[in-house]
Each structure stands twice: as structure tokens, then as C-alpha cells.
Amino acid sequence: MPKRQFLKAQWKNLVMLNYEVDPKILDEYLPPGTELDLWEGKALVSMVGFMFQDTKVLGIKWPLHVNFEEVNLRFYVKHFNGTEWKRGAVFVSEIVPKSLIALIANNLYKEHYSAMPMRSSVTATSDGHTQFLYEWKLNGCWNKLGATASDELLDIKPGSAEEFIFEHYWGYNKLSTISTMEYQVEHISWQTGKVRDYVFDADVETLYGKAFEPFLKKEPVSAFFAVGSDIKVRMGDKIVVKQ
């Protein structure tokens, strides 16, 4: 039986830049009971920017916390529960503009949220494309993540790189050396637009540490855009791994 619904919202205009990294730099973040979910033998992390819209927490629209940006760094894992493999994501860092959101998520789900000034823009071009830009202010400087994507929308093909990146329906967080938080994320399969160009200009070392810098300063192996949809996040479960 599904867990009680914690959050309901729309995730819209998702920009995802995907980078290959040395799997060893992810070891300290890997939740017990999970293992890396590799794409064609490669460990990938994604820089993600998107909009939260029409957000309700426990069925309530909290004033000034309904529509806002998020930028996060995540990687991909899988967990075997004894009968099936569940494919999920682990978040290294998540940035939002509201301190209350960070406080709730960090306490309930043991996430790694921080609050910073943020802004975003959507700019239509004259040739059937749209530019999506997410910015956050760190130490007085604006960092940015964005992409220009085609307005022609396509379904995600089974077995594609887009399916691997977008269709992880579980979240996992490391609680201790023997326990993990697991929660379910529900949404339809998203439509995508082909990315023509992208931008990522950020203080990687300050945000994520020296280990990530050489990898996130390279060109991404892929860049994707998805329109998004309504989503639901269920209340979490604690997984204890037997020693």
C-alpha cells in the first residue's frame, strides 16, 4: 500500500546536464543498501534546474512557498528489496530560495538543502526554441544553469539515455552507516525537447567540494530538457541494512 502523500506539486521546465565522474567520489554519499546505477558502465551525475509550481505540503499551500526554483546535483542508484530492483536518485546538494523548505526537507528526509537567492527566466526565440535559465547567488556572485531546447516535444524512447536520466522513481538518502531513507516519487513519463545549447557557470568547489570540480568543469556527456508534469512525493521509509 502506498505511503501517505507528503508533497504534491508540478515540476516544470527541467534542465539536466549530465557528467561522467569517477565512481569513487560518490562513495561517501552512497546510502547503505544501494549500489550505483550505471549508464553503459559509466557513473553519471546530473546538474538539474527546474520549477516547483502549485506546491502543497501535507495538502496545504503555504504562503510564499508555492512557486519557486530548485537547482540540485544528483546521482543514480538502485536498491534490491528482496523481490525487485528499485531505481532511484541520491542528492548531493539541493538549492532553493526559501529557508523553510530547506528546513523541512532536511529534517524529514535528511536531504542536503540550502537556501540562496534565486531567479529564473524563460525566453522564446524566433526559430522554434526556448531558453530556460536558473540562477542562484553565492558569495555575492550569480551562478547559472540553463539550456535552449526545441519547442517540438518528443516522447521518451524505451532504453534511451533520456529514460535512464528522467525515470528514477525513488529517492534515497544516507542516514547512518547502516540505515537509509527511501521515498517514492510519482509522475508520468515526460516529454522532452532536443537541447541545442546549454550553460553551466558555477563555483563548483564551494558548492560541492574539490572532488567534483574536475568533472563538472568538463563538457557534459549529454544535455536534456523535459516539460515536466504533476508529481507526488510519498512519506519516507527507513531501511536498516543487516551487518
mmCIF file of C-alpha atoms in Angstrom:
data_model
loop_
_atom_site.group_PDB
_atom_site.id
_atom_site.type_symbol
_atom_site.label_atom_id
_atom_site.label_comp_id
_atom_site.label_asym_id
_atom_site.label_seq_id
_atom_site.Cartn_x
_atom_site.Cartn_y
_atom_site.Cartn_z
ATOM 1 C CA MET A 1 0.000 0.000 0.000
ATOM 2 C CA PRO A 2 1.431 3.427 -0.954
ATOM 3 C CA LYS A 3 2.655 5.682 1.807
ATOM 4 C CA ARG A 4 0.794 8.844 2.732
ATOM 5 C CA GLN A 5 1.339 11.723 0.324
ATOM 6 C CA PHE A 6 3.799 14.281 1.684
ATOM 7 C CA LEU A 7 4.110 16.716 -1.205
ATOM 8 C CA LYS A 8 2.145 17.439 -4.355
ATOM 9 C CA ALA A 9 3.337 19.909 -6.974
ATOM 10 C CA GLN A 10 4.245 20.446 -10.585
ATOM 11 C CA TRP A 11 7.841 20.040 -11.652
ATOM 12 C CA LYS A 12 8.242 22.134 -14.793
ATOM 13 C CA ASN A 13 10.925 23.024 -17.326
ATOM 14 C CA LEU A 14 13.609 20.599 -16.196
ATOM 15 C CA VAL A 15 17.137 21.238 -17.469
ATOM 16 C CA MET A 16 19.585 18.382 -16.885
ATOM 17 C CA LEU A 17 23.294 18.439 -17.721
ATOM 18 C CA ASN A 18 24.846 15.018 -17.214
ATOM 19 C CA TYR A 19 28.513 14.386 -16.407
ATOM 20 C CA GLU A 20 30.623 11.260 -16.127
ATOM 21 C CA VAL A 21 32.536 11.046 -12.839
ATOM 22 C CA ASP A 22 34.922 8.694 -11.082
ATOM 23 C CA PRO A 23 32.617 6.397 -9.070
ATOM 24 C CA LYS A 24 34.937 6.705 -6.065
ATOM 25 C CA ILE A 25 33.887 10.313 -5.397
ATOM 26 C CA LEU A 26 30.322 9.103 -4.791
ATOM 27 C CA ASP A 27 31.240 6.518 -2.141
ATOM 28 C CA GLU A 28 30.731 8.847 0.834
ATOM 29 C CA TYR A 29 27.208 9.711 -0.355
ATOM 30 C CA LEU A 30 26.102 6.169 -1.235
ATOM 31 C CA PRO A 31 23.245 5.093 1.062
ATOM 32 C CA PRO A 32 23.575 1.661 2.715
ATOM 33 C CA GLY A 33 21.664 -0.994 0.797
ATOM 34 C CA THR A 34 22.090 0.743 -2.542
ATOM 35 C CA GLU A 35 24.609 0.479 -5.338
ATOM 36 C CA LEU A 36 25.429 2.772 -8.227
ATOM 37 C CA ASP A 37 23.102 2.566 -11.206
ATOM 38 C CA LEU A 38 25.426 2.897 -14.196
ATOM 39 C CA TRP A 39 24.636 4.013 -17.728
ATOM 40 C CA GLU A 40 26.626 1.944 -20.235
ATOM 41 C CA GLY A 41 29.163 1.273 -17.494
ATOM 42 C CA LYS A 42 29.543 4.952 -16.571
ATOM 43 C CA ALA A 43 28.747 6.675 -13.280
ATOM 44 C CA LEU A 44 26.790 9.836 -14.064
ATOM 45 C CA VAL A 45 25.828 12.864 -12.026
ATOM 46 C CA SER A 46 23.310 15.457 -13.159
ATOM 47 C CA MET A 47 23.102 19.188 -12.610
ATOM 48 C CA VAL A 48 19.366 19.839 -12.544
ATOM 49 C CA GLY A 49 17.353 23.052 -12.654
ATOM 50 C CA PHE A 50 13.559 23.201 -12.566
ATOM 51 C CA MET A 51 10.492 24.972 -11.211
ATOM 52 C CA PHE A 52 8.253 23.920 -8.366
ATOM 53 C CA GLN A 53 4.725 25.167 -9.113
ATOM 54 C CA ASP A 54 1.400 24.881 -7.285
ATOM 55 C CA THR A 55 3.169 23.228 -4.350
ATOM 56 C CA LYS A 56 1.228 21.690 -1.476
ATOM 57 C CA VAL A 57 2.856 20.154 1.609
ATOM 58 C CA LEU A 58 0.548 17.801 3.510
ATOM 59 C CA GLY A 59 -2.294 19.211 1.425
ATOM 60 C CA ILE A 60 -1.605 22.842 2.352
ATOM 61 C CA LYS A 61 -0.393 25.675 0.125
ATOM 62 C CA TRP A 62 1.977 27.568 2.389
ATOM 63 C CA PRO A 63 2.076 31.329 1.648
ATOM 64 C CA LEU A 64 5.142 32.393 -0.367
ATOM 65 C CA HIS A 65 6.164 28.730 -0.756
ATOM 66 C CA VAL A 66 4.014 27.702 -3.738
ATOM 67 C CA ASN A 67 6.149 28.564 -6.780
ATOM 68 C CA PHE A 68 9.949 28.536 -6.618
ATOM 69 C CA GLU A 69 13.145 27.335 -8.287
ATOM 70 C CA GLU A 70 15.376 24.410 -7.384
ATOM 71 C CA VAL A 71 18.871 23.507 -8.562
ATOM 72 C CA ASN A 72 20.401 20.217 -7.468
ATOM 73 C CA LEU A 73 23.272 17.823 -8.035
ATOM 74 C CA ARG A 74 22.251 14.175 -8.042
ATOM 75 C CA PHE A 75 23.473 10.710 -8.969
ATOM 76 C CA TYR A 76 21.787 7.391 -9.655
ATOM 77 C CA VAL A 77 21.439 4.242 -7.577
ATOM 78 C CA LYS A 78 19.427 1.054 -7.352
ATOM 79 C CA HIS A 79 18.152 -0.904 -4.357
ATOM 80 C CA PHE A 80 17.048 -4.546 -4.230
ATOM 81 C CA ASN A 81 14.245 -5.035 -1.702
ATOM 82 C CA GLY A 82 14.242 -8.831 -1.893
ATOM 83 C CA THR A 83 11.835 -9.101 -4.798
ATOM 84 C CA GLU A 84 12.658 -6.297 -7.231
ATOM 85 C CA TRP A 85 15.198 -3.631 -8.106
ATOM 86 C CA LYS A 86 14.149 -0.051 -7.459
ATOM 87 C CA ARG A 87 15.918 2.671 -9.424
ATOM 88 C CA GLY A 88 16.429 5.952 -7.623
ATOM 89 C CA ALA A 89 18.413 9.140 -7.157
ATOM 90 C CA VAL A 90 20.623 10.459 -4.361
ATOM 91 C CA PHE A 91 21.042 14.207 -3.899
ATOM 92 C CA VAL A 92 24.464 15.606 -3.096
ATOM 93 C CA SER A 93 23.131 19.151 -2.793
ATOM 94 C CA GLU A 94 19.856 20.990 -3.370
ATOM 95 C CA ILE A 95 19.392 24.749 -3.561
ATOM 96 C CA VAL A 96 16.073 26.557 -3.078
ATOM 97 C CA PRO A 97 15.241 30.211 -2.351
ATOM 98 C CA LYS A 98 13.206 29.525 0.799
ATOM 99 C CA SER A 99 14.717 28.649 4.191
ATOM 100 C CA LEU A 100 11.544 26.932 5.413
ATOM 101 C CA ILE A 101 11.620 24.464 2.518
ATOM 102 C CA ALA A 102 15.237 23.604 3.262
ATOM 103 C CA LEU A 103 14.476 23.158 6.956
ATOM 104 C CA ILE A 104 11.524 20.804 6.381
ATOM 105 C CA ALA A 105 13.268 18.661 3.754
ATOM 106 C CA ASN A 106 16.483 18.379 5.746
ATOM 107 C CA ASN A 107 14.642 17.307 8.886
ATOM 108 C CA LEU A 108 12.050 14.944 7.406
ATOM 109 C CA TYR A 109 14.055 13.376 4.575
ATOM 110 C CA LYS A 110 17.636 14.062 5.679
ATOM 111 C CA GLU A 111 18.221 15.896 2.404
ATOM 112 C CA HIS A 112 21.031 18.367 1.792
ATOM 113 C CA TYR A 113 19.132 21.578 1.082
ATOM 114 C CA SER A 114 20.479 25.096 1.407
ATOM 115 C CA ALA A 115 18.684 28.393 0.804
ATOM 116 C CA MET A 116 20.110 31.062 -1.510
ATOM 117 C CA PRO A 117 18.662 33.956 -3.522
ATOM 118 C CA MET A 118 17.417 32.538 -6.832
ATOM 119 C CA ARG A 119 15.850 33.719 -10.067
ATOM 120 C CA SER A 120 14.792 32.153 -13.348
ATOM 121 C CA SER A 121 13.715 33.142 -16.834
ATOM 122 C CA VAL A 122 12.008 31.617 -19.869
ATOM 123 C CA THR A 123 12.783 33.296 -23.199
ATOM 124 C CA ALA A 124 11.257 32.281 -26.527
ATOM 125 C CA THR A 125 13.465 32.550 -29.606
ATOM 126 C CA SER A 126 12.359 33.303 -33.151
ATOM 127 C CA ASP A 127 13.268 29.862 -34.500
ATOM 128 C CA GLY A 128 11.124 27.418 -32.542
ATOM 129 C CA HIS A 129 13.277 27.154 -29.434
ATOM 130 C CA THR A 130 13.004 28.385 -25.849
ATOM 131 C CA GLN A 131 15.778 29.288 -23.413
ATOM 132 C CA PHE A 132 15.410 28.222 -19.773
ATOM 133 C CA LEU A 133 17.775 29.758 -17.232
ATOM 134 C CA TYR A 134 18.177 29.162 -13.482
ATOM 135 C CA GLU A 135 20.423 31.354 -11.337
ATOM 136 C CA TRP A 136 21.445 31.372 -7.677
ATOM 137 C CA LYS A 137 23.541 33.864 -5.725
ATOM 138 C CA LEU A 138 26.547 32.513 -3.839
ATOM 139 C CA ASN A 139 29.045 34.770 -2.058
ATOM 140 C CA GLY A 140 27.740 37.792 -3.936
ATOM 141 C CA CYS A 141 28.015 36.206 -7.402
ATOM 142 C CA TRP A 142 25.260 34.836 -9.615
ATOM 143 C CA ASN A 143 25.806 31.212 -10.702
ATOM 144 C CA LYS A 144 23.776 29.845 -13.597
ATOM 145 C CA LEU A 145 22.477 26.687 -15.228
ATOM 146 C CA GLY A 146 20.390 26.674 -18.377
ATOM 147 C CA ALA A 147 19.602 25.290 -21.798
ATOM 148 C CA THR A 148 17.938 26.228 -25.059
ATOM 149 C CA ALA A 149 15.560 23.483 -26.191
ATOM 150 C CA SER A 150 13.355 22.799 -29.186
ATOM 151 C CA ASP A 151 9.646 23.554 -28.839
ATOM 152 C CA GLU A 152 8.950 20.290 -30.696
ATOM 153 C CA LEU A 153 8.203 17.765 -27.966
ATOM 154 C CA LEU A 154 9.040 14.067 -28.160
ATOM 155 C CA ASP A 155 8.130 11.031 -26.083
ATOM 156 C CA ILE A 156 10.960 9.299 -24.246
ATOM 157 C CA LYS A 157 12.083 6.141 -26.037
ATOM 158 C CA PRO A 158 12.451 2.923 -24.022
ATOM 159 C CA GLY A 159 16.094 2.094 -23.374
ATOM 160 C CA SER A 160 17.302 5.604 -24.210
ATOM 161 C CA ALA A 161 19.669 7.788 -22.226
ATOM 162 C CA GLU A 162 16.732 10.116 -21.575
ATOM 163 C CA GLU A 163 14.791 7.264 -19.989
ATOM 164 C CA PHE A 164 17.743 6.440 -17.738
ATOM 165 C CA ILE A 165 18.133 10.029 -16.546
ATOM 166 C CA PHE A 166 14.500 11.014 -16.133
ATOM 167 C CA GLU A 167 12.823 7.822 -14.966
ATOM 168 C CA HIS A 168 14.121 7.108 -11.487
ATOM 169 C CA TYR A 169 11.066 6.948 -9.246
ATOM 170 C CA TRP A 170 12.668 6.582 -5.812
ATOM 171 C CA GLY A 171 14.780 8.841 -3.640
ATOM 172 C CA TYR A 172 17.451 7.553 -1.242
ATOM 173 C CA ASN A 173 19.369 9.342 1.495
ATOM 174 C CA LYS A 174 22.096 8.059 3.775
ATOM 175 C CA LEU A 175 21.001 8.218 7.433
ATOM 176 C CA SER A 176 23.922 6.333 9.004
ATOM 177 C CA THR A 177 26.393 3.577 8.193
ATOM 178 C CA ILE A 178 23.574 1.005 8.447
ATOM 179 C CA SER A 179 20.379 2.887 7.567
ATOM 180 C CA THR A 180 18.830 4.650 4.583
ATOM 181 C CA MET A 181 15.774 6.803 3.940
ATOM 182 C CA GLU A 182 13.665 5.665 0.970
ATOM 183 C CA TYR A 183 10.759 7.613 -0.530
ATOM 184 C CA GLN A 184 8.668 7.264 -3.661
ATOM 185 C CA VAL A 185 8.238 9.904 -6.377
ATOM 186 C CA GLU A 186 5.314 9.562 -8.788
ATOM 187 C CA HIS A 187 4.880 11.213 -12.176
ATOM 188 C CA ILE A 188 4.022 10.346 -15.751
ATOM 189 C CA SER A 189 6.698 9.808 -18.378
ATOM 190 C CA TRP A 190 7.758 13.278 -19.504
ATOM 191 C CA GLN A 191 8.025 14.727 -22.979
ATOM 192 C CA THR A 192 11.379 16.172 -23.965
ATOM 193 C CA GLY A 193 12.744 18.822 -26.286
ATOM 194 C CA LYS A 194 16.099 18.445 -28.011
ATOM 195 C CA VAL A 195 18.718 20.709 -26.418
ATOM 196 C CA ARG A 196 20.562 22.985 -28.828
ATOM 197 C CA ASP A 197 22.918 24.662 -26.372
ATOM 198 C CA TYR A 198 23.451 24.930 -22.636
ATOM 199 C CA VAL A 199 25.274 26.902 -19.951
ATOM 200 C CA PHE A 200 26.687 25.990 -16.551
ATOM 201 C CA ASP A 201 28.781 28.602 -14.778
ATOM 202 C CA ALA A 202 29.168 27.995 -11.053
ATOM 203 C CA ASP A 203 31.580 27.955 -8.127
ATOM 204 C CA VAL A 204 31.769 24.167 -8.107
ATOM 205 C CA GLU A 205 34.384 23.827 -5.374
ATOM 206 C CA THR A 206 32.438 25.950 -2.882
ATOM 207 C CA LEU A 207 29.148 24.271 -3.743
ATOM 208 C CA TYR A 208 30.190 20.627 -3.987
ATOM 209 C CA GLY A 209 33.838 20.295 -2.954
ATOM 210 C CA LYS A 210 37.124 19.782 -4.775
ATOM 211 C CA ALA A 211 36.343 16.192 -5.749
ATOM 212 C CA PHE A 212 33.581 17.229 -8.154
ATOM 213 C CA GLU A 213 35.366 20.187 -9.723
ATOM 214 C CA PRO A 214 37.427 18.431 -12.430
ATOM 215 C CA PHE A 215 34.364 16.536 -13.644
ATOM 216 C CA LEU A 216 31.818 19.369 -13.600
ATOM 217 C CA LYS A 217 34.242 21.693 -15.374
ATOM 218 C CA LYS A 218 34.315 19.371 -18.396
ATOM 219 C CA GLU A 219 31.678 19.264 -21.109
ATOM 220 C CA PRO A 220 28.644 17.163 -20.133
ATOM 221 C CA VAL A 221 28.144 13.828 -21.846
ATOM 222 C CA SER A 222 24.529 14.832 -22.533
ATOM 223 C CA ALA A 223 22.086 17.682 -22.003
ATOM 224 C CA PHE A 224 18.344 17.109 -21.720
ATOM 225 C CA PHE A 225 15.180 19.158 -21.289
ATOM 226 C CA ALA A 226 11.783 17.904 -20.125
ATOM 227 C CA VAL A 227 8.499 19.770 -19.864
ATOM 228 C CA GLY A 228 7.608 18.057 -16.581
ATOM 229 C CA SER A 229 4.233 17.290 -15.018
ATOM 230 C CA ASP A 230 2.298 16.917 -11.801
ATOM 231 C CA ILE A 231 4.285 14.955 -9.211
ATOM 232 C CA LYS A 232 3.719 13.368 -5.834
ATOM 233 C CA VAL A 233 6.281 12.591 -3.150
ATOM 234 C CA ARG A 234 5.290 9.962 -0.587
ATOM 235 C CA MET A 235 6.309 9.833 3.056
ATOM 236 C CA GLY A 236 9.599 8.047 3.580
ATOM 237 C CA ASP A 237 10.575 4.650 4.975
ATOM 238 C CA LYS A 238 13.710 3.730 6.898
ATOM 239 C CA ILE A 239 15.754 0.832 5.547
ATOM 240 C CA VAL A 240 18.113 -0.865 8.012
ATOM 241 C CA VAL A 241 20.867 -2.944 6.443
ATOM 242 C CA LYS A 242 21.872 -6.066 8.351
ATOM 243 C CA GLN A 243 25.577 -6.287 9.089
#
